[in-house]
Amino acid sequence: MGRWLGSVVALLVVTGVGWLAWSLTQREPERAAGSGRPPAAAGAPARSGPPAPGPRALPPTTVGMAVVERADLPVSVEALGTVVPAATVRVRPQVSGVLQEVRYREGQTVRQGDLLAVIDPRPFEMALQQATGQRMRDEAQLEAARVTLQRFRTLLKQDSIARQEVDSQEALVKQLEATLVVSKANEGTARLNLGYTRIAAPISGRVGLRTVDVGNVVGPSDTNGVAVITQMAPIDVEFAVPQDLVGALRDAVQAGTAARALDRSRTQLLATGRFSAFDNLIDPQTGTVRAKARFANGDGALFPNQFVNVQLQLRTIEGALVVPVSAVRAGQAGEQVFVIQPDRTVTLRPVQRGQVAGDKVQIVSGLSLGERVVTEGADRLREGSRVALPADAARAGPGAPGEGGAAAGAGRRRAAGTQGGAAPAP
């Protein structure tokens, strides 16, 4: 009995499933006929929702634009330089002795000839007196020999003395004259050594920190010396420039080209001077040549061993065609720019670039005056792409067609229909 009951239930389930499948297949053509759409093909999945939109053109890409213009382009060189003093002197004593006085203050600005230190002069005063006494003795001996020579010559004329004695006396006079010369030199050396006990500044400049104290025995062989003086005004800046600019540097030296020294951030002008010289050989390791500019530095803005940025204007290109640097792109075929055509499409054009000055670059060939080039958004472009300018979007307003424009327009139409009392279509 249970077996028959199970068979009946299974038969009913199969019958119900078959009827349900037949009813679904029969209703789909009826709905399609009522809505005016063709029935779906057998075995094709049913699609719900709005129909897929047809193919349409991509919206134009908004880009930045610049116009090719004519301007005077300054050709300048920028390099990292080091401030070096025009002269640095380590003052060492010329004689040995006990340091008696130090007359300068650390960091003081001194002038040439100012007294810096004093060495005990007493030993040198005694040496000078000895040399003076020796010179005076030699002078007296020479005077006596000359008187004797004059007497011998008188006797020779009277034939009262031999000629040999007169010749010997003449030789003695010459010998005493030479001795007197040596004595005078010794006296001058002693006087010079006495003057060396007063150490004066050989140049004008700024004195560094003290290197020796009073009471020490100093001499010419001391490594640290008595003081170090650095000349602060005028002052030089050394920097390196590429070897290709040697010819331009030669002309710049002759013309006295102006040079500017800026701080590390290139925001503050420290000093203005003149390009003075460049080295006589090129560094083979770096391919650069060392150059030097001189600055008056009256206000002390430049300090020795300071790092500064040097700007040297070599010449000016008058009436050059210039565009922003961002407009020029490097490609496989060389330098290229996107040129905006009158129909708002772009074309990729090869150009030859020249000098660069700041954010502007010279275009030697490839562009004409007044043409428009792309400066921003060029990464999304290719040959023939359509572009839109920011000014176009500003004139069109928020309801202009484009990205979001169609949806916004449809939204406004639905809102207007709702306000007018018309029910939206199903």
Coordinates of C-alpha atoms in Angstrom, one line a residue:
M1 CA 0.0 0.0 0.0
G2 CA 2.8 2.4 0.9
R3 CA 4.5 1.7 -2.4
W4 CA 1.5 2.6 -4.4
L5 CA 1.0 5.8 -2.4
G6 CA 4.6 7.0 -3.2
S7 CA 4.2 6.3 -6.9
V8 CA 1.0 8.4 -7.0
V9 CA 2.7 11.3 -5.2
A10 CA 5.7 11.2 -7.6
L11 CA 3.4 11.2 -10.6
L12 CA 1.6 14.3 -9.3
V13 CA 4.8 16.2 -8.8
V14 CA 6.1 15.4 -12.3
T15 CA 2.7 16.5 -13.8
G16 CA 2.8 19.8 -11.9
V17 CA 6.3 20.6 -13.0
G18 CA 5.5 19.9 -16.6
W19 CA 2.4 22.1 -16.4
L20 CA 4.3 25.0 -14.8
A21 CA 7.0 24.8 -17.6
W22 CA 4.3 24.8 -20.3
S23 CA 2.6 27.8 -18.8
L24 CA 5.8 29.9 -18.6
T25 CA 6.7 29.2 -22.2
Q26 CA 3.3 30.2 -23.4
R27 CA 3.1 33.5 -21.5
E28 CA 6.5 34.9 -22.7
P29 CA 5.3 35.2 -26.4
E30 CA 2.0 36.8 -25.2
R31 CA 3.9 39.5 -23.2
A32 CA 6.2 40.1 -26.1
A33 CA 3.2 40.5 -28.4
G34 CA 1.5 42.9 -26.0
S35 CA 4.6 45.1 -25.7
G36 CA 5.4 45.2 -29.4
R37 CA 8.8 43.4 -28.9
P38 CA 9.8 40.2 -30.7
P39 CA 9.6 37.0 -28.7
A40 CA 12.9 35.8 -27.2
A41 CA 14.6 33.0 -29.0
A42 CA 14.3 29.5 -27.6
G43 CA 16.9 28.8 -25.0
A44 CA 18.0 32.4 -24.7
P45 CA 18.0 33.9 -21.2
A46 CA 15.4 36.5 -20.4
R47 CA 16.7 40.1 -20.0
S48 CA 15.2 42.6 -17.6
G49 CA 15.7 46.3 -17.2
P50 CA 16.1 49.1 -19.8
P51 CA 17.6 48.4 -23.1
A52 CA 21.4 48.8 -23.6
P53 CA 22.4 52.1 -25.1
G54 CA 23.8 52.1 -28.6
P55 CA 27.4 53.1 -29.5
R56 CA 28.4 56.8 -29.2
A57 CA 31.5 59.0 -29.4
L58 CA 33.8 59.5 -26.4
P59 CA 33.5 62.9 -24.7
P60 CA 36.4 65.4 -25.4
T61 CA 39.3 65.5 -23.0
T62 CA 39.8 68.8 -21.1
V63 CA 43.4 69.9 -21.4
G64 CA 45.5 73.0 -20.6
M65 CA 46.5 75.2 -23.4
A66 CA 49.2 77.8 -24.2
V67 CA 49.8 80.0 -27.2
V68 CA 53.2 80.2 -29.0
E69 CA 54.5 83.7 -28.4
R70 CA 57.5 85.7 -29.1
A71 CA 59.7 87.0 -26.3
D72 CA 63.3 87.9 -25.4
L73 CA 64.9 84.8 -23.8
P74 CA 67.8 85.3 -21.4
V75 CA 70.4 82.6 -21.7
S76 CA 71.9 82.0 -18.2
V77 CA 73.9 79.4 -16.3
E78 CA 73.0 78.2 -12.8
A79 CA 75.4 76.4 -10.7
L80 CA 76.1 75.6 -7.0
G81 CA 79.1 77.6 -5.8
T82 CA 81.2 78.0 -2.7
V83 CA 82.1 81.4 -1.3
V84 CA 85.9 81.7 -1.0
P85 CA 87.8 84.7 0.4
A86 CA 89.9 86.8 -2.0
A87 CA 92.8 86.3 0.5
T88 CA 93.4 84.3 3.7
V89 CA 96.6 85.0 5.8
R90 CA 97.9 83.0 8.7
V91 CA 100.0 85.5 10.6
R92 CA 103.2 84.0 11.9
P93 CA 105.9 85.8 13.8
Q94 CA 109.2 86.5 12.0
V95 CA 111.3 86.2 15.1
S96 CA 111.2 84.0 18.2
G97 CA 110.4 85.3 21.6
V98 CA 107.9 85.5 24.4
L99 CA 104.5 86.8 23.4
Q100 CA 104.0 89.9 25.5
E101 CA 100.7 91.4 24.3
V102 CA 97.7 90.4 22.1
R103 CA 96.0 93.5 20.8
Y104 CA 93.0 92.0 18.8
R105 CA 89.7 90.6 19.8
E106 CA 88.3 87.4 18.4
G107 CA 86.1 88.0 15.3
Q108 CA 87.3 91.6 15.1
T109 CA 87.5 93.4 11.7
V110 CA 91.0 94.9 11.3
R111 CA 92.7 97.0 8.7
Q112 CA 96.0 96.6 7.1
G113 CA 98.8 97.8 9.4
D114 CA 96.8 97.4 12.7
L115 CA 98.8 96.0 15.6
L116 CA 97.9 92.4 16.4
A117 CA 100.5 91.3 19.0
V118 CA 103.8 92.3 20.6
I119 CA 106.8 90.0 21.3
D120 CA 109.2 90.9 24.1
P121 CA 111.6 93.4 22.4
R122 CA 114.4 93.6 24.9
P123 CA 116.7 90.9 23.4
F124 CA 116.4 92.5 20.0
E125 CA 117.1 96.0 21.4
M126 CA 120.4 94.7 22.9
A127 CA 121.3 93.1 19.5
L128 CA 120.7 96.3 17.8
Q129 CA 123.0 98.2 20.2
Q130 CA 125.7 95.7 19.5
A131 CA 125.3 96.0 15.8
T132 CA 125.3 99.8 16.1
G133 CA 128.5 99.8 18.1
Q134 CA 130.2 97.5 15.6
R135 CA 129.3 99.8 12.8
M136 CA 130.6 102.8 14.6
R137 CA 133.9 101.1 15.3
D138 CA 134.3 100.1 11.7
E139 CA 133.5 103.7 10.6
A140 CA 136.3 105.0 12.9
Q141 CA 138.9 102.5 11.6
L142 CA 138.0 103.4 8.0
E143 CA 138.3 107.1 8.7
A144 CA 141.8 106.5 10.2
A145 CA 142.9 104.4 7.3
R146 CA 141.8 107.1 4.8
V147 CA 143.8 109.8 6.7
T148 CA 146.9 107.5 6.6
L149 CA 146.4 106.9 2.9
Q150 CA 146.2 110.6 2.2
R151 CA 149.5 111.1 4.1
F152 CA 151.2 108.3 2.2
R153 CA 150.2 109.8 -1.1
T154 CA 151.8 113.2 -0.1
L155 CA 155.0 111.5 0.9
L156 CA 155.0 109.5 -2.4
K157 CA 154.9 112.8 -4.3
Q158 CA 158.0 113.9 -2.3
D159 CA 159.6 110.6 -3.1
S160 CA 159.9 110.0 0.7
I161 CA 158.1 106.7 0.8
A162 CA 158.0 103.5 -1.2
R163 CA 155.2 102.9 -3.7
Q164 CA 154.5 99.5 -2.0
E165 CA 153.4 101.1 1.2
V166 CA 150.9 103.4 -0.5
D167 CA 149.4 100.4 -2.4
S168 CA 149.1 98.4 0.9
Q169 CA 147.3 101.3 2.6
E170 CA 144.9 101.6 -0.3
A171 CA 144.0 97.9 0.0
L172 CA 143.5 98.4 3.8
V173 CA 141.0 101.2 3.1
K174 CA 139.1 99.1 0.7
Q175 CA 139.0 96.2 3.2
L176 CA 137.7 98.5 6.0
E177 CA 135.0 99.9 3.6
A178 CA 133.8 96.3 3.0
T179 CA 133.8 95.7 6.7
L180 CA 131.7 98.8 7.2
V181 CA 129.2 97.6 4.7
V182 CA 128.8 94.3 6.6
S183 CA 128.5 96.2 9.9
K184 CA 125.7 98.4 8.4
A185 CA 123.9 95.2 7.2
N186 CA 124.1 93.7 10.6
E187 CA 122.7 96.8 12.1
G188 CA 119.9 96.9 9.6
T189 CA 119.1 93.2 10.4
A190 CA 119.0 93.9 14.1
R191 CA 116.7 96.9 13.6
L192 CA 114.5 94.8 11.3
N193 CA 114.2 92.0 13.9
L194 CA 113.3 94.6 16.5
G195 CA 110.5 95.8 14.3
Y196 CA 109.3 92.2 13.9
T197 CA 108.5 92.2 17.6
R198 CA 105.4 94.3 16.7
I199 CA 103.2 92.0 14.6
A200 CA 100.9 94.0 12.3
A201 CA 98.0 92.9 10.1
P202 CA 99.2 92.3 6.5
I203 CA 95.7 92.6 5.0
S204 CA 92.3 94.0 5.9
G205 CA 89.8 91.5 7.0
R206 CA 88.1 89.5 9.8
V207 CA 90.3 87.9 12.5
G208 CA 89.4 84.4 13.5
L209 CA 89.5 82.8 17.0
R210 CA 92.6 83.2 19.0
T211 CA 95.3 80.6 18.4
V212 CA 97.9 81.6 21.1
D213 CA 97.9 83.3 24.5
V214 CA 100.2 85.8 26.2
G215 CA 103.3 84.2 27.8
N216 CA 103.9 81.5 25.2
V217 CA 107.1 81.4 23.2
V218 CA 106.3 81.9 19.6
G219 CA 108.4 81.7 16.5
P220 CA 108.4 81.4 12.7
S221 CA 108.0 77.6 12.8
D222 CA 104.7 77.7 14.7
T223 CA 101.9 75.9 12.9
N224 CA 99.0 77.9 14.2
G225 CA 100.6 81.3 14.1
V226 CA 99.4 84.3 16.0
A227 CA 96.1 85.0 14.1
V228 CA 94.2 84.1 10.9
I229 CA 92.8 87.0 8.9
T230 CA 90.2 86.4 6.1
Q231 CA 89.5 89.1 3.6
M232 CA 85.7 89.6 3.5
A233 CA 85.3 92.4 1.0
P234 CA 85.6 91.9 -1.9
I235 CA 84.9 88.2 -1.9
D236 CA 84.7 85.5 -4.6
V237 CA 82.4 82.6 -5.4
E238 CA 83.8 79.5 -7.2
F239 CA 81.5 77.3 -9.2
A240 CA 81.8 74.7 -12.1
V241 CA 80.1 75.1 -15.5
P242 CA 79.9 72.5 -18.4
Q243 CA 82.8 72.4 -20.8
D244 CA 80.5 73.3 -23.7
L245 CA 80.2 76.9 -22.4
V246 CA 83.9 77.7 -22.5
G247 CA 83.5 79.9 -25.5
A248 CA 80.6 81.8 -23.9
L249 CA 82.6 82.2 -20.7
R250 CA 85.4 83.8 -22.7
D251 CA 83.0 86.4 -24.1
A252 CA 81.4 86.9 -20.6
V253 CA 84.8 87.7 -19.1
Q254 CA 85.5 90.3 -21.7
A255 CA 82.0 91.9 -21.3
G256 CA 82.1 91.8 -17.5
T257 CA 78.8 89.9 -17.3
A258 CA 76.7 90.3 -14.2
A259 CA 76.5 87.5 -11.7
R260 CA 73.9 86.9 -9.0
A261 CA 74.3 84.9 -5.7
L262 CA 71.1 83.4 -4.3
D263 CA 70.6 81.4 -1.1
R264 CA 70.0 77.6 -1.0
S265 CA 66.3 77.9 -1.7
R266 CA 66.8 80.4 -4.6
T267 CA 64.4 82.8 -3.0
Q268 CA 66.7 85.5 -1.6
L269 CA 69.2 87.5 -3.5
L270 CA 72.3 87.8 -1.4
A271 CA 74.6 89.8 -3.7
T272 CA 75.3 91.0 -7.2
G273 CA 78.7 91.0 -8.8
R274 CA 80.7 90.4 -11.9
F275 CA 82.0 87.3 -13.6
S276 CA 85.8 87.6 -13.3
A277 CA 87.7 84.5 -14.5
F278 CA 87.7 80.8 -15.3
D279 CA 90.3 78.1 -15.1
N280 CA 92.9 77.2 -17.7
L281 CA 91.9 73.5 -18.0
I282 CA 88.9 71.3 -17.9
D283 CA 88.4 68.6 -15.3
P284 CA 88.4 65.3 -17.3
Q285 CA 86.4 63.4 -14.6
T286 CA 83.4 65.8 -14.6
G287 CA 83.7 67.6 -17.9
T288 CA 83.4 70.9 -16.2
V289 CA 85.6 74.0 -15.9
R290 CA 86.0 76.0 -12.7
A291 CA 84.9 79.6 -12.8
K292 CA 84.9 82.6 -10.4
A293 CA 82.7 85.6 -9.8
R294 CA 83.6 88.5 -7.6
F295 CA 81.2 90.4 -5.3
A296 CA 81.8 93.6 -3.4
N297 CA 80.1 92.1 -0.2
G298 CA 79.9 95.5 1.5
D299 CA 77.1 94.3 3.8
G300 CA 78.8 91.0 4.6
A301 CA 75.9 88.8 3.2
L302 CA 78.4 86.3 1.8
F303 CA 80.6 84.3 4.3
P304 CA 83.6 82.1 3.5
N305 CA 82.8 78.5 2.7
Q306 CA 79.1 79.3 2.3
F307 CA 77.1 77.4 -0.3
V308 CA 75.2 79.6 -2.7
N309 CA 73.4 79.3 -6.1
V310 CA 75.1 81.4 -8.8
Q311 CA 73.2 82.7 -11.8
L312 CA 75.3 84.0 -14.7
Q313 CA 73.5 85.6 -17.6
L314 CA 75.6 84.9 -20.7
R315 CA 73.4 86.5 -23.4
T316 CA 69.8 87.3 -24.5
I317 CA 68.0 85.7 -27.5
E318 CA 65.8 88.5 -28.9
G319 CA 62.4 87.6 -30.5
A320 CA 62.5 83.9 -29.8
L321 CA 59.4 81.7 -30.2
V322 CA 58.7 80.3 -26.7
V323 CA 56.3 77.9 -25.1
P324 CA 56.0 76.5 -21.6
V325 CA 58.4 73.7 -20.8
S326 CA 55.5 71.4 -19.9
A327 CA 54.3 71.5 -23.5
V328 CA 57.4 69.7 -24.9
R329 CA 57.3 65.9 -24.6
A330 CA 60.1 63.5 -25.3
G331 CA 59.2 60.7 -27.7
Q332 CA 61.0 58.0 -29.7
A333 CA 61.3 60.4 -32.7
G334 CA 62.6 63.2 -30.5
E335 CA 60.9 66.3 -29.0
Q336 CA 57.2 66.6 -29.8
V337 CA 54.2 68.8 -28.9
F338 CA 50.4 68.4 -29.3
V339 CA 49.1 71.2 -31.4
I340 CA 45.4 72.1 -31.1
Q341 CA 43.7 72.3 -34.5
P342 CA 40.8 74.7 -35.3
D343 CA 38.3 71.8 -35.1
R344 CA 39.4 71.1 -31.6
T345 CA 41.4 68.0 -32.5
V346 CA 45.1 67.5 -31.7
T347 CA 48.0 66.5 -33.9
L348 CA 51.4 65.4 -32.7
R349 CA 54.1 67.5 -34.2
P350 CA 58.0 67.1 -33.9
V351 CA 59.8 70.3 -32.9
Q352 CA 63.4 71.3 -32.2
R353 CA 64.0 73.0 -28.8
G354 CA 66.6 75.5 -28.0
Q355 CA 67.5 77.3 -24.8
V356 CA 65.5 77.0 -21.6
A357 CA 64.9 79.9 -19.3
G358 CA 62.9 79.2 -16.2
D359 CA 59.5 77.7 -17.2
K360 CA 59.9 78.8 -20.9
V361 CA 61.7 77.0 -23.7
Q362 CA 62.7 78.2 -27.1
I363 CA 61.3 76.4 -30.2
V364 CA 63.8 76.6 -33.0
S365 CA 61.6 74.9 -35.6
G366 CA 58.2 73.1 -35.8
L367 CA 55.8 75.8 -34.5
S368 CA 54.5 79.1 -35.7
L369 CA 53.6 82.2 -33.9
G370 CA 50.0 82.1 -32.4
E371 CA 49.5 78.3 -32.6
R372 CA 48.0 76.6 -29.5
V373 CA 49.8 73.7 -27.8
V374 CA 48.7 71.4 -25.0
T375 CA 50.4 71.9 -21.6
E376 CA 48.3 69.7 -19.3
G377 CA 46.5 66.4 -19.9
A378 CA 48.6 65.3 -22.8
D379 CA 49.0 61.8 -21.3
R380 CA 45.4 61.0 -22.2
L381 CA 45.7 62.1 -25.9
R382 CA 46.7 60.5 -29.1
E383 CA 46.7 61.7 -32.7
G384 CA 43.3 63.1 -33.7
S385 CA 41.8 63.2 -30.2
R386 CA 39.2 65.7 -29.5
V387 CA 39.9 68.2 -26.7
A388 CA 38.0 70.7 -24.7
L389 CA 39.4 73.8 -23.0
P390 CA 38.6 75.0 -19.5
A391 CA 37.2 78.2 -21.0
D392 CA 34.6 76.2 -23.0
A393 CA 33.3 74.5 -19.9
A394 CA 33.0 77.8 -18.1
R395 CA 31.0 79.4 -20.9
A396 CA 28.7 76.3 -21.3
G397 CA 27.7 76.2 -17.6
P398 CA 26.8 73.2 -15.5
G399 CA 24.0 72.1 -17.9
A400 CA 26.3 71.6 -20.9
P401 CA 26.4 68.2 -22.5
G402 CA 29.3 66.1 -21.5
E403 CA 30.1 64.0 -18.6
G404 CA 27.0 64.0 -16.4
G405 CA 25.2 66.5 -18.8
A406 CA 22.8 64.0 -20.3
A407 CA 21.8 62.5 -17.0
A408 CA 21.3 65.9 -15.5
G409 CA 19.1 66.9 -18.5
A410 CA 17.0 63.8 -18.2
G411 CA 16.6 64.4 -14.5
R412 CA 15.4 68.0 -15.1
R413 CA 12.9 66.7 -17.7
R414 CA 11.5 64.1 -15.3
A415 CA 11.2 66.8 -12.6
A416 CA 9.4 69.1 -15.0
G417 CA 7.0 66.3 -16.0
T418 CA 6.2 65.5 -12.4
Q419 CA 5.5 69.1 -11.6
G420 CA 3.2 69.4 -14.6
G421 CA 1.1 66.5 -13.3
A422 CA 2.0 63.9 -15.9
A423 CA 2.8 60.5 -14.6
P424 CA 6.1 59.1 -15.7
A425 CA 5.9 56.3 -18.3
P426 CA 6.3 52.8 -16.9

